[in-house]
Coordinates of C-alpha atoms and ligand atoms in Angstrom, one line a residue:
M1 CA 61.5 57.6 123.5
L2 CA 64.5 55.7 124.9
N3 CA 65.7 52.9 122.5
N4 CA 65.9 49.3 123.5
N5 CA 69.7 49.4 124.1
E6 CA 69.2 52.3 126.5
I7 CA 66.4 50.6 128.3
N8 CA 68.4 47.4 128.6
S9 CA 71.3 49.2 130.1
L10 CA 69.1 50.1 133.1
P11 CA 69.3 47.9 136.3
D12 CA 67.3 44.7 136.1
S13 CA 65.5 45.6 139.3
L14 CA 64.1 48.7 137.5
I15 CA 62.9 46.8 134.5
L16 CA 61.2 44.3 136.8
W17 CA 59.6 47.1 138.8
V18 CA 58.2 48.8 135.6
D19 CA 56.8 45.4 134.5
E20 CA 55.1 45.0 137.9
I21 CA 53.6 48.5 137.8
K22 CA 52.3 47.9 134.3
K23 CA 50.6 44.7 135.4
R24 CA 49.1 46.2 138.5
T25 CA 47.9 49.4 136.9
K26 CA 46.8 47.6 133.7
S27 CA 48.3 50.5 131.7
D28 CA 47.9 50.3 127.9
K29 CA 51.3 51.4 126.9
V30 CA 54.7 52.0 128.5
Y31 CA 56.6 55.1 127.3
W32 CA 60.2 55.5 128.4
C33 CA 61.0 59.2 128.4
D34 CA 64.3 60.4 126.8
G35 CA 64.0 64.1 127.8
S36 CA 64.5 65.3 124.2
D37 CA 63.0 68.4 122.6
K38 CA 61.1 66.3 120.1
E39 CA 59.4 64.2 122.9
N40 CA 58.5 67.4 124.7
K41 CA 56.9 68.9 121.6
E42 CA 54.8 65.7 121.2
L43 CA 53.6 65.9 124.8
T44 CA 52.8 69.6 124.7
D45 CA 51.0 69.1 121.4
L46 CA 49.1 66.2 122.9
L47 CA 47.8 68.2 125.8
T48 CA 46.9 71.0 123.5
T49 CA 44.9 68.9 121.0
E50 CA 43.2 67.0 123.9
G51 CA 42.2 70.4 125.2
K52 CA 43.8 69.7 128.6
W53 CA 45.6 73.0 128.6
I54 CA 45.7 76.2 126.6
K55 CA 48.6 77.1 124.4
L56 CA 49.4 80.8 125.0
N57 CA 50.2 83.5 122.5
E58 CA 53.2 82.3 120.6
N59 CA 54.5 85.8 119.8
E60 CA 54.5 86.9 123.4
Y61 CA 54.8 83.7 125.3
Q62 CA 56.8 81.2 123.2
N63 CA 56.1 77.6 124.0
C64 CA 54.1 78.5 127.1
Y65 CA 50.9 76.9 128.4
L66 CA 48.2 77.5 130.9
Y67 CA 47.0 74.5 133.0
R68 CA 44.0 74.6 135.3
T69 CA 43.6 72.1 138.0
P70 CA 40.3 71.2 139.7
K71 CA 39.4 73.4 142.6
N72 CA 40.2 70.7 145.1
D73 CA 43.7 70.1 143.8
V74 CA 45.6 73.4 144.1
A75 CA 48.1 72.9 146.9
R76 CA 50.0 70.3 149.0
V77 CA 47.7 68.4 151.2
E78 CA 49.6 67.9 154.5
D79 CA 46.9 65.8 156.1
R80 CA 47.1 63.2 153.3
T81 CA 50.8 63.2 153.1
L82 CA 52.0 60.1 155.0
I83 CA 55.3 58.8 156.3
C84 CA 55.0 55.0 156.2
T85 CA 57.4 53.0 158.5
D86 CA 57.2 50.1 160.9
N87 CA 56.6 52.2 163.9
A88 CA 55.1 55.6 164.5
E89 CA 58.1 56.8 166.6
E90 CA 60.3 56.8 163.5
A91 CA 58.0 59.4 161.8
G92 CA 57.7 61.5 165.0
P93 CA 54.8 63.5 166.4
T94 CA 54.8 66.1 163.5
N95 CA 54.3 63.7 160.6
R96 CA 51.2 61.8 159.7
W97 CA 52.1 58.1 160.0
M98 CA 50.8 54.8 158.7
K99 CA 52.2 51.4 159.2
K100 CA 54.2 50.4 156.2
E101 CA 52.3 47.2 155.3
K102 CA 49.0 48.8 155.8
A103 CA 49.9 51.7 153.5
L104 CA 51.3 49.4 150.8
K105 CA 48.2 47.4 150.9
M106 CA 46.0 50.5 150.7
M107 CA 48.0 52.0 147.8
W108 CA 48.2 48.8 145.7
K109 CA 44.4 48.6 146.0
L110 CA 44.1 52.2 144.8
F111 CA 46.6 51.6 142.0
N112 CA 44.9 48.4 140.8
G113 CA 43.8 49.0 137.2
V114 CA 44.1 52.8 137.6
M115 CA 46.0 53.3 134.3
K116 CA 43.6 51.3 132.1
K117 CA 43.5 53.0 128.6
R118 CA 46.3 55.3 129.8
T119 CA 49.9 55.6 128.8
M120 CA 52.4 54.9 131.6
Y121 CA 55.4 57.3 131.3
V122 CA 58.7 56.1 132.9
I123 CA 60.9 59.1 133.7
P124 CA 64.5 58.5 134.8
Y125 CA 65.7 61.7 136.4
L126 CA 68.8 63.1 137.9
M127 CA 68.8 65.4 141.0
G128 CA 71.8 67.7 141.0
P129 CA 74.7 68.5 138.6
E130 CA 76.0 65.9 136.2
N131 CA 79.0 63.9 137.4
S132 CA 78.6 64.9 141.0
D133 CA 79.1 62.7 144.0
F134 CA 76.3 64.7 145.7
S135 CA 73.6 64.0 143.0
Q136 CA 71.0 61.3 143.1
V137 CA 68.9 59.5 140.5
G138 CA 65.3 58.5 140.6
V139 CA 62.6 57.0 138.3
E140 CA 59.1 58.3 138.3
I141 CA 56.3 56.4 136.7
T142 CA 53.2 58.5 136.0
D143 CA 50.1 58.6 133.8
S144 CA 50.2 62.3 133.6
A145 CA 51.8 64.1 130.6
Y146 CA 51.6 67.3 132.6
V147 CA 53.8 65.7 135.3
V148 CA 56.3 64.6 132.6
I149 CA 56.5 68.1 131.3
N150 CA 57.0 69.6 134.7
M151 CA 59.6 66.9 135.6
R152 CA 61.5 67.8 132.4
I153 CA 61.8 71.4 133.5
L154 CA 62.5 70.8 137.2
T155 CA 65.0 67.9 136.9
R156 CA 67.6 66.6 134.5
M157 CA 65.5 63.9 132.9
G158 CA 65.8 61.2 130.3
R159 CA 69.1 60.2 128.7
I160 CA 71.3 62.2 131.2
A161 CA 69.8 60.2 134.1
V162 CA 70.1 56.9 132.2
K163 CA 73.8 57.6 131.9
E164 CA 74.2 58.4 135.6
I165 CA 72.0 55.6 137.0
K166 CA 74.8 53.1 136.4
N167 CA 77.3 54.9 138.6
K168 CA 74.9 55.3 141.5
E169 CA 74.4 52.8 144.3
R170 CA 70.7 53.5 144.5
Y171 CA 67.7 55.0 142.7
V172 CA 64.6 56.3 144.3
R173 CA 61.4 54.8 142.9
A174 CA 58.4 57.0 142.5
L175 CA 54.9 56.0 141.4
H176 CA 52.1 58.5 140.6
S177 CA 48.7 58.4 139.1
T178 CA 46.3 61.3 138.5
G179 CA 43.6 58.6 139.3
D180 CA 40.2 60.2 139.5
L181 CA 41.3 63.2 141.6
S182 CA 39.0 62.3 144.4
L183 CA 40.0 64.0 147.7
E184 CA 38.9 61.1 149.9
N185 CA 41.3 58.7 148.2
R186 CA 44.2 61.2 147.7
Y187 CA 47.4 60.0 149.3
I188 CA 51.0 60.9 149.0
C189 CA 52.9 58.0 150.7
H190 CA 56.6 58.0 151.6
F191 CA 58.4 54.7 152.4
P192 CA 61.8 56.0 153.5
D193 CA 63.1 52.5 154.3
E194 CA 62.4 51.4 150.7
R195 CA 63.3 54.8 149.1
L196 CA 59.9 54.5 147.6
L197 CA 57.1 57.0 146.8
M198 CA 53.5 56.5 145.9
S199 CA 51.0 59.3 145.1
I200 CA 47.5 59.1 143.8
N201 CA 44.4 61.1 143.0
T202 CA 46.3 64.4 142.7
E203 CA 48.1 66.3 140.0
Y204 CA 49.3 69.4 142.0
G205 CA 53.1 70.0 141.7
G206 CA 54.3 69.2 145.2
N207 CA 52.0 66.1 145.4
A208 CA 52.7 64.7 142.0
V209 CA 56.0 65.9 140.7
L210 CA 57.7 63.5 143.0
S211 CA 61.3 64.7 142.5
K212 CA 60.4 67.8 144.4
K213 CA 59.4 67.7 148.1
P214 CA 58.7 63.9 148.2
H215 CA 62.2 62.9 146.9
A216 CA 64.4 65.9 147.4
L217 CA 63.3 66.6 150.9
R218 CA 61.3 63.8 152.6
I219 CA 63.2 60.8 151.2
A220 CA 66.5 62.7 150.8
S221 CA 66.3 63.9 154.4
T222 CA 66.3 60.2 155.6
I223 CA 69.2 59.4 153.2
A224 CA 71.0 62.5 154.5
R225 CA 70.5 61.3 158.1
D226 CA 72.0 57.9 157.2
E227 CA 74.9 59.4 155.3
G228 CA 75.8 62.5 157.4
W229 CA 74.6 65.4 155.3
L230 CA 71.5 67.7 155.2
A231 CA 68.6 68.0 152.8
E232 CA 67.0 71.4 153.4
H233 CA 64.1 73.6 152.3
M234 CA 66.5 76.3 151.3
F235 CA 67.3 78.7 148.5
L236 CA 70.9 79.2 147.5
L237 CA 72.1 82.7 146.5
E238 CA 75.4 83.9 145.1
V239 CA 76.4 87.5 145.9
E240 CA 79.4 89.0 144.2
N241 CA 81.1 92.0 145.6
K242 CA 83.3 93.5 143.0
K243 CA 85.2 95.9 145.4
R244 CA 86.1 93.1 147.7
N245 CA 86.6 90.7 144.7
K246 CA 84.7 88.0 146.5
N247 CA 81.7 85.7 146.1
Y248 CA 79.4 84.9 149.0
Y249 CA 77.0 82.0 149.0
I250 CA 74.0 82.3 151.3
S251 CA 71.4 79.6 151.8
G252 CA 68.2 80.2 153.6
A253 CA 65.1 78.4 154.9
L254 CA 61.8 80.2 154.8
P255 CA 58.5 78.4 154.9
S256 CA 56.4 77.7 151.7
A257 CA 55.2 80.9 150.0
S258 CA 57.3 83.0 152.3
G259 CA 60.0 84.5 150.1
K260 CA 62.6 82.0 149.1
T261 CA 62.2 82.4 145.3
N262 CA 62.0 86.2 145.7
L263 CA 65.2 86.3 147.8
A264 CA 67.0 83.9 145.6
M265 CA 66.3 86.3 142.6
I266 CA 66.8 89.5 144.4
K267 CA 67.8 92.6 142.5
P268 CA 69.9 94.9 144.6
P269 CA 68.7 98.5 144.9
A270 CA 70.3 101.1 142.6
N271 CA 72.9 102.4 144.9
F272 CA 74.4 98.9 145.5
N273 CA 76.0 98.7 142.1
D274 CA 79.2 97.1 143.3
F275 CA 77.1 94.0 144.1
K276 CA 75.6 91.4 141.8
A277 CA 73.2 88.8 143.0
R278 CA 72.6 85.5 141.2
T279 CA 70.5 82.4 141.8
V280 CA 71.9 78.9 142.4
G281 CA 68.6 77.5 143.6
D282 CA 65.3 78.8 144.9
D283 CA 63.7 76.0 147.0
I284 CA 65.9 73.1 147.9
S285 CA 69.5 72.8 149.0
W286 CA 71.5 69.7 149.8
L287 CA 74.4 70.5 152.1
F288 CA 77.5 68.4 152.6
V289 CA 80.6 68.7 154.8
G290 CA 83.7 68.5 152.5
K291 CA 86.9 66.7 153.4
D292 CA 88.3 70.1 154.2
G293 CA 85.5 70.6 156.8
E294 CA 83.7 73.3 154.8
L295 CA 79.9 73.2 154.5
R296 CA 79.0 73.1 150.8
G297 CA 75.7 73.2 149.0
I298 CA 74.1 72.1 145.7
N299 CA 70.8 72.8 144.2
P300 CA 69.3 69.4 143.2
E301 CA 66.8 71.0 140.9
N302 CA 67.0 72.3 137.3
G303 CA 64.2 74.8 137.2
F304 CA 61.8 76.9 139.3
F305 CA 58.3 76.0 140.5
G306 CA 57.5 79.5 141.8
V307 CA 54.5 81.3 143.1
A308 CA 53.1 83.4 140.2
Y309 CA 50.6 85.4 142.3
G310 CA 52.3 88.6 143.4
T311 CA 55.2 88.2 141.0
G312 CA 55.8 91.4 139.1
P313 CA 58.0 94.4 138.2
S314 CA 58.1 95.6 141.8
S315 CA 58.6 92.3 143.6
N316 CA 60.7 90.2 141.3
P317 CA 61.6 92.0 138.1
N318 CA 64.4 89.5 137.3
I319 CA 62.2 86.5 136.6
L320 CA 59.7 88.3 134.2
Q321 CA 61.8 87.9 131.0
S322 CA 62.3 84.2 131.9
L323 CA 58.6 83.6 132.0
K324 CA 58.2 84.6 128.3
K325 CA 59.2 81.2 127.0
N326 CA 59.2 77.5 127.8
T327 CA 57.1 78.0 130.8
V328 CA 54.0 76.2 132.2
F329 CA 51.6 78.3 134.2
T330 CA 49.2 76.6 136.6
N331 CA 46.1 78.2 137.9
V332 CA 46.8 81.8 136.7
A333 CA 44.2 83.9 134.9
L334 CA 43.9 84.3 131.1
N335 CA 43.5 87.4 129.1
P336 CA 41.2 86.3 126.2
K337 CA 42.0 89.4 124.2
N338 CA 45.5 88.4 123.4
N339 CA 45.7 84.9 124.9
T340 CA 48.3 85.9 127.6
P341 CA 48.5 84.8 131.2
W342 CA 47.8 87.3 134.0
W343 CA 48.0 87.3 137.8
E344 CA 47.7 89.9 140.5
G345 CA 50.9 91.9 140.7
L346 CA 51.9 91.4 137.1
S347 CA 50.4 94.7 135.8
E348 CA 47.2 96.7 136.0
P349 CA 44.3 94.3 135.6
P350 CA 42.8 94.1 132.1
E351 CA 39.0 94.9 131.7
T352 CA 38.1 91.2 131.2
L353 CA 39.8 88.0 132.1
Y354 CA 39.0 84.4 132.7
D355 CA 40.0 83.6 136.3
W356 CA 41.9 80.5 137.3
T357 CA 38.8 78.4 137.2
G358 CA 37.9 79.6 133.7
T359 CA 35.1 81.9 134.8
E360 CA 34.7 85.5 133.4
W361 CA 36.4 88.0 135.7
H362 CA 36.5 91.9 135.9
P363 CA 38.5 94.2 138.0
W364 CA 35.4 94.8 140.2
S365 CA 34.9 91.1 140.8
K366 CA 35.5 90.3 144.4
K367 CA 37.5 87.1 144.0
N368 CA 41.2 86.8 143.0
A369 CA 41.8 86.2 139.3
A370 CA 44.8 84.0 139.8
H371 CA 44.9 81.4 142.6
K372 CA 47.1 82.6 145.5
N373 CA 49.1 79.4 145.0
S374 CA 49.2 79.7 141.2
R375 CA 52.6 78.6 139.9
F376 CA 55.1 78.9 137.0
T377 CA 57.4 76.1 136.1
T378 CA 60.3 77.5 134.2
P379 CA 63.9 76.2 133.4
L380 CA 66.9 77.5 135.3
K381 CA 69.0 77.4 132.2
Q382 CA 67.2 80.3 130.5
Y383 CA 67.1 82.5 133.7
P384 CA 69.4 85.5 132.9
F385 CA 70.5 86.0 136.5
K386 CA 71.5 82.4 137.3
S387 CA 74.9 81.6 138.9
E388 CA 76.9 79.2 136.7
A389 CA 77.6 77.4 140.0
Y390 CA 74.3 75.7 139.7
K391 CA 75.9 73.1 137.5
D392 CA 79.2 72.8 139.5
P393 CA 79.5 69.2 140.7
R394 CA 81.4 70.3 143.7
G395 CA 78.7 72.7 144.9
V396 CA 79.5 76.0 146.6
K397 CA 80.9 76.9 150.0
L398 CA 78.4 78.5 152.3
S399 CA 79.3 81.8 153.9
A400 CA 76.0 82.1 155.7
T401 CA 72.7 80.5 156.2
L402 CA 69.5 82.0 157.4
F403 CA 66.2 81.0 158.9
G404 CA 62.9 82.9 159.1
G405 CA 59.2 83.0 158.6
R406 CA 56.2 85.2 158.4
R407 CA 55.7 86.9 161.7
S408 CA 53.6 90.0 162.1
S409 CA 55.2 90.9 165.5
L410 CA 58.1 90.1 167.9
I411 CA 60.8 88.7 165.6
P412 CA 63.2 91.4 164.5
L413 CA 64.0 92.2 160.9
V414 CA 67.3 90.4 161.3
Y415 CA 69.5 89.0 164.1
E416 CA 72.6 86.9 164.1
A417 CA 73.3 83.8 166.2
K418 CA 76.2 84.0 168.5
T419 CA 77.5 80.5 167.5
F420 CA 76.6 77.9 164.8
E421 CA 75.0 75.8 167.6
Q422 CA 72.8 78.6 168.7
G423 CA 72.0 79.0 165.0
I424 CA 70.6 75.5 165.1
L425 CA 68.3 76.6 167.9
L426 CA 67.2 79.6 165.9
G427 CA 66.2 77.2 163.1
A428 CA 64.5 74.7 165.4
M429 CA 62.5 77.4 167.2
T430 CA 61.1 79.0 164.0
R431 CA 57.4 79.7 164.3
A432 CA 55.6 81.1 161.3
E433 CA 52.2 81.9 159.8
T434 CA 50.7 79.4 157.4
T435 CA 50.2 80.3 153.7
A436 CA 48.2 79.2 150.6
A437 CA 51.0 76.7 149.6
Q438 CA 49.2 74.1 151.8
S439 CA 45.5 73.5 152.0
G440 CA 43.8 74.6 155.3
S441 CA 43.6 78.0 156.9
T442 CA 46.2 80.7 156.3
G443 CA 47.8 83.1 158.8
V444 CA 47.9 80.7 161.7
V445 CA 51.2 80.7 163.7
R446 CA 52.7 77.2 164.0
S447 CA 56.1 75.8 164.7
D448 CA 57.9 75.2 161.5
P449 CA 61.5 74.2 162.4
M450 CA 64.0 75.0 159.6
S451 CA 60.8 75.4 157.4
M452 CA 60.9 71.6 157.3
L453 CA 57.8 70.8 159.3
A454 CA 56.0 69.4 156.3
F455 CA 59.1 68.0 154.6
C456 CA 61.2 66.1 157.2
G457 CA 60.9 62.4 156.4
Y458 CA 61.7 61.2 160.0
N459 CA 61.3 62.2 163.6
M460 CA 62.2 65.9 163.9
G461 CA 63.7 65.4 167.3
D462 CA 66.3 63.1 165.6
Y463 CA 66.6 65.7 162.8
F464 CA 67.7 68.3 165.3
K465 CA 70.2 65.8 166.7
H466 CA 71.4 65.2 163.2
W467 CA 72.0 69.0 162.7
F468 CA 74.3 69.0 165.8
D469 CA 76.1 65.9 164.5
V470 CA 76.8 67.5 161.2
A471 CA 77.8 70.8 162.9
K472 CA 80.6 68.9 164.7
K473 CA 82.2 68.0 161.4
V474 CA 82.2 71.6 160.1
K475 CA 85.5 73.4 160.7
R476 CA 84.6 76.9 159.7
P477 CA 80.8 77.1 160.1
P478 CA 78.8 79.7 158.1
K479 CA 77.3 82.5 160.1
V480 CA 73.6 81.9 161.0
F481 CA 71.0 84.7 160.8
N482 CA 67.3 84.9 161.4
V483 CA 65.2 87.2 159.3
N484 CA 61.6 88.5 159.3
W485 CA 60.3 90.6 156.4
F486 CA 56.7 90.4 157.6
R487 CA 56.3 92.6 160.7
K488 CA 53.2 94.7 160.6
D489 CA 52.2 98.1 162.1
E490 CA 49.1 98.7 164.1
K491 CA 47.2 99.3 160.8
G492 CA 48.2 95.9 159.6
N493 CA 50.6 97.2 156.9
Y494 CA 54.1 95.6 156.5
I495 CA 56.6 97.9 158.1
W496 CA 59.6 96.8 156.0
P497 CA 59.3 97.3 152.2
G498 CA 60.8 93.9 151.5
F499 CA 61.7 92.3 148.1
G500 CA 64.7 94.2 146.6
E501 CA 65.2 96.2 149.7
N502 CA 66.0 93.0 151.6
F503 CA 69.4 93.4 150.0
R504 CA 70.2 96.0 152.6
V505 CA 70.0 93.3 155.2
L506 CA 72.1 90.9 153.1
K507 CA 74.7 93.6 152.8
W508 CA 74.9 93.9 156.6
M509 CA 75.3 90.1 156.8
I510 CA 78.2 90.3 154.3
D511 CA 79.8 93.0 156.4
R512 CA 79.4 90.8 159.5
I513 CA 80.9 87.8 157.6
D514 CA 83.9 90.0 156.7
G515 CA 84.2 91.4 160.2
K516 CA 83.6 95.0 158.9
V517 CA 81.0 96.0 161.5
N518 CA 80.2 95.4 165.1
A519 CA 76.7 94.6 166.4
V520 CA 74.5 95.1 169.4
E521 CA 74.2 92.1 171.7
L522 CA 70.7 91.0 172.8
P523 CA 70.0 87.9 174.8
I524 CA 68.7 86.2 171.6
G525 CA 71.7 87.2 169.4
F526 CA 73.2 90.2 167.7
I527 CA 71.2 92.9 166.0
P528 CA 72.7 95.6 163.7
N529 CA 73.8 99.1 164.9
I530 CA 71.2 101.0 163.0
D531 CA 73.9 103.2 161.4
D532 CA 75.5 100.0 159.9
L533 CA 72.4 99.3 157.8
D534 CA 72.8 101.0 154.4
L535 CA 69.4 102.8 154.1
K536 CA 70.4 105.3 151.4
G537 CA 67.4 105.9 149.1
L538 CA 64.9 104.3 151.4
V539 CA 62.0 106.2 152.9
L540 CA 61.4 104.7 156.3
E541 CA 60.8 106.7 159.4
K542 CA 63.3 106.2 162.2
E543 CA 60.5 105.2 164.6
K544 CA 59.4 102.4 162.3
L545 CA 62.9 101.2 161.9
N546 CA 63.3 101.1 165.7
E547 CA 60.1 99.1 165.9
L548 CA 61.6 96.5 163.6
F549 CA 64.3 95.9 166.2
Y550 CA 62.4 96.5 169.5
F551 CA 63.2 93.8 172.0
D552 CA 60.0 92.8 173.9
K553 CA 61.2 90.7 176.8
Q554 CA 57.8 89.5 177.9
G555 CA 56.9 88.6 174.3
W556 CA 60.1 86.6 174.0
L557 CA 59.5 84.7 177.2
K558 CA 56.1 83.8 175.9
E559 CA 57.6 82.8 172.6
L560 CA 60.2 80.6 174.3
N561 CA 57.5 79.0 176.4
E562 CA 55.6 78.1 173.3
V563 CA 58.8 76.7 171.8
K564 CA 59.3 74.6 174.9
I565 CA 55.9 73.0 174.6
F566 CA 56.7 72.2 171.0
F567 CA 60.1 70.6 171.8
K568 CA 58.6 68.6 174.7
K569 CA 56.3 66.8 172.2
F570 CA 59.4 64.9 170.9
G571 CA 60.3 63.6 174.4
K572 CA 63.7 61.9 174.5
H573 CA 64.3 62.5 170.8
I574 CA 65.3 66.1 171.5
P575 CA 69.1 66.2 171.9
D576 CA 70.7 67.6 175.0
E577 CA 72.6 70.1 172.8
L578 CA 69.3 71.7 171.8
W579 CA 68.0 71.9 175.4
D580 CA 71.4 73.4 176.4
E581 CA 71.1 76.1 173.8
F582 CA 67.4 76.7 174.7
N583 CA 68.1 76.9 178.4
K584 CA 70.9 79.3 177.8
M585 CA 68.8 81.6 175.8
Y586 CA 65.8 81.4 178.2
K587 CA 68.1 82.3 181.1
N588 CA 69.6 85.3 179.2
V589 CA 66.2 86.6 178.2
N590 CA 64.8 86.2 181.7
E591 CA 67.8 88.0 183.3
Y592 CA 67.8 90.8 180.7
Ligands
GTP1 P1 57.5 78.1 147.9 O1 57.8 78.0 146.5 O2 56.1 77.8 148.3 O3 58.5 77.4 148.8 O4 57.6 79.7 148.3 P2 58.8 80.7 148.4 O5 59.3 80.6 149.8 O6 59.7 80.6 147.4 O7 58.0 82.1 148.4 P3 58.0 83.2 147.2 O8 59.4 83.9 147.1 O9 57.4 82.7 146.0 O10 57.1 84.3 147.9 C1 55.7 84.0 148.2 C2 55.0 85.2 148.5 O11 55.6 85.9 149.6 C3 55.0 86.2 147.3 O12 53.8 86.2 146.6 C4 55.2 87.6 148.0 O13 54.0 88.3 148.0 C5 55.6 87.3 149.4 N1 56.9 87.9 149.7 C6 58.1 87.4 149.2 N2 59.1 88.2 149.7 C7 58.5 89.2 150.4 C8 59.0 90.3 151.1 O14 60.2 90.6 151.2 N3 58.1 91.1 151.7 C9 56.8 90.8 151.7 N4 55.9 91.6 152.3 N5 56.3 89.8 151.0 C10 57.1 89.0 150.4
SPV2 C1 56.3 74.6 148.7 O1 55.1 74.4 149.0 O2 57.1 74.7 149.6 C2 56.7 74.6 147.3 C3 55.7 74.1 146.3 O3 57.8 74.9 147.0 S1 55.5 72.4 146.3 O4 56.3 71.9 145.2 O5 54.1 72.2 146.0 O6 55.9 71.9 147.5
MN3 MN1 59.1 75.4 148.7

């Protein structure tokens, strides 16, 4: 625990806030987290002895645990995630809004006495590298040891943050209680004006580990708007080309459970041995325009909260070693024979398992053994293919950024925006199928601009305007690409093999960045000359490949009309620049 000197060095406003929360929640005990190994051991031991989670086989999975959440608390709940401001227009038509005073009143009522007989953990945390002008601090109060342990992996927490808090002009306040986990009183409230978060009756990562989407995207996006930078739902990848003696940094927005972690951890196919790919971040990027007019990015996080289901030797071999120590697994299955975790995609299924709910499972059982949104929380530091740039306070200079989503038809495997401004349109017009990362039905196509639909803390029309404003300050903008790994054939199978093979597409992007190859112009942007895609060692019929790039004019007109309906929802908030780009593209497609 932090000592008294350390606690007293914190801002008075923070000490007062902690006191207020203790009174309101009637918590038994205040525990100030220092982030040390000793503290972590105490907390992990506590959850083990209380039977709240299962310690896994120490020989195979050192310091690893399995946590099961109730069935009604397995994903983000978008319909209970609120932006709370004075008026609804600030939140915009895509957010759920509640008037600030009303939300505060409702939340204080729910928090009243909620931590009786519970310990209240106070977690100072740092988002981003140490000693960086781009980093931010926050303080989360929670009554969940599971949340503390997750925060410790995903942020730089405890003493490091206490040191930094003094040099920062603000800290974000975040309050969480597991409450009674009732769905009818579950709320994740954001107060962007106050830089304040309140979340109750949930323990699922994205709802309760408040550094993540609530701070690093919803609150940070409003701070970014005010300060002239961008907080994005993007991975950040480093690609080194030894022959060209150059590093490329590529950020990319893909919706939840749509391939960011996989792409950030990509292992290039065997014949690409003059390339190395390393991870800077897998989920969130903060992007800034430097004094030199370059667009630079940092990863505000310190670990990965990745989808376990489907992760295995053929999809993401790089992460597997990392998951063998210091990792928390949530809602995966358990192999009782050797007390190891299991999920679909990891290996051949064992004869007998306990599924994610703790029920006996066999390969012939009809249900999934692991939940589709089962997750691992694992430190970045121990990941063997990380880029050292993840701790660089200056961030990295972007060479390219990409947008995309799950689409079974229409959208080509890859295409390139003709200008950065058109790239903003590509981001804004992204439509994608929903996944298991949020509750509700999956596979429904919806607009998900920049993959930020669920994460933009203010009116998305103003957010588009903000992108154009930031673009004006960028001197040498990164190239913008759109990708779609998810096109299906008439039998419903994915046409493109995806995962590691996606590197072939990245290689083409790099060739475009270096001006090594030409491209084919379509009304929507540039697609590759098929011969410029390095497909050595890949079995894919020519016909299938052509299908991935087939331009369906009528389909595109229909798509653009859907996009137009979506944009119109924002009324006058949509900037002229976006309509200009849209109209240009519409005209080009129509005349094609
Ligand atoms: P969040 O953590 O929710 O933001 O997800 P994410 O965008 O990081 O997605 P992730 O990389 O964890 O991938 C989610 C799922 O998408 C995985 O279980 C894979 O099955 C699938 N996926 C990822 N990449 C590919 C790909 O290239 N092709 C196909 N077909 N599926 C992919
Ligand atoms: C996502 O849903 O985009 C995630 C997981 O990365 S969560 O932290 O729950 O938001
Ligand atoms: Mn995500």
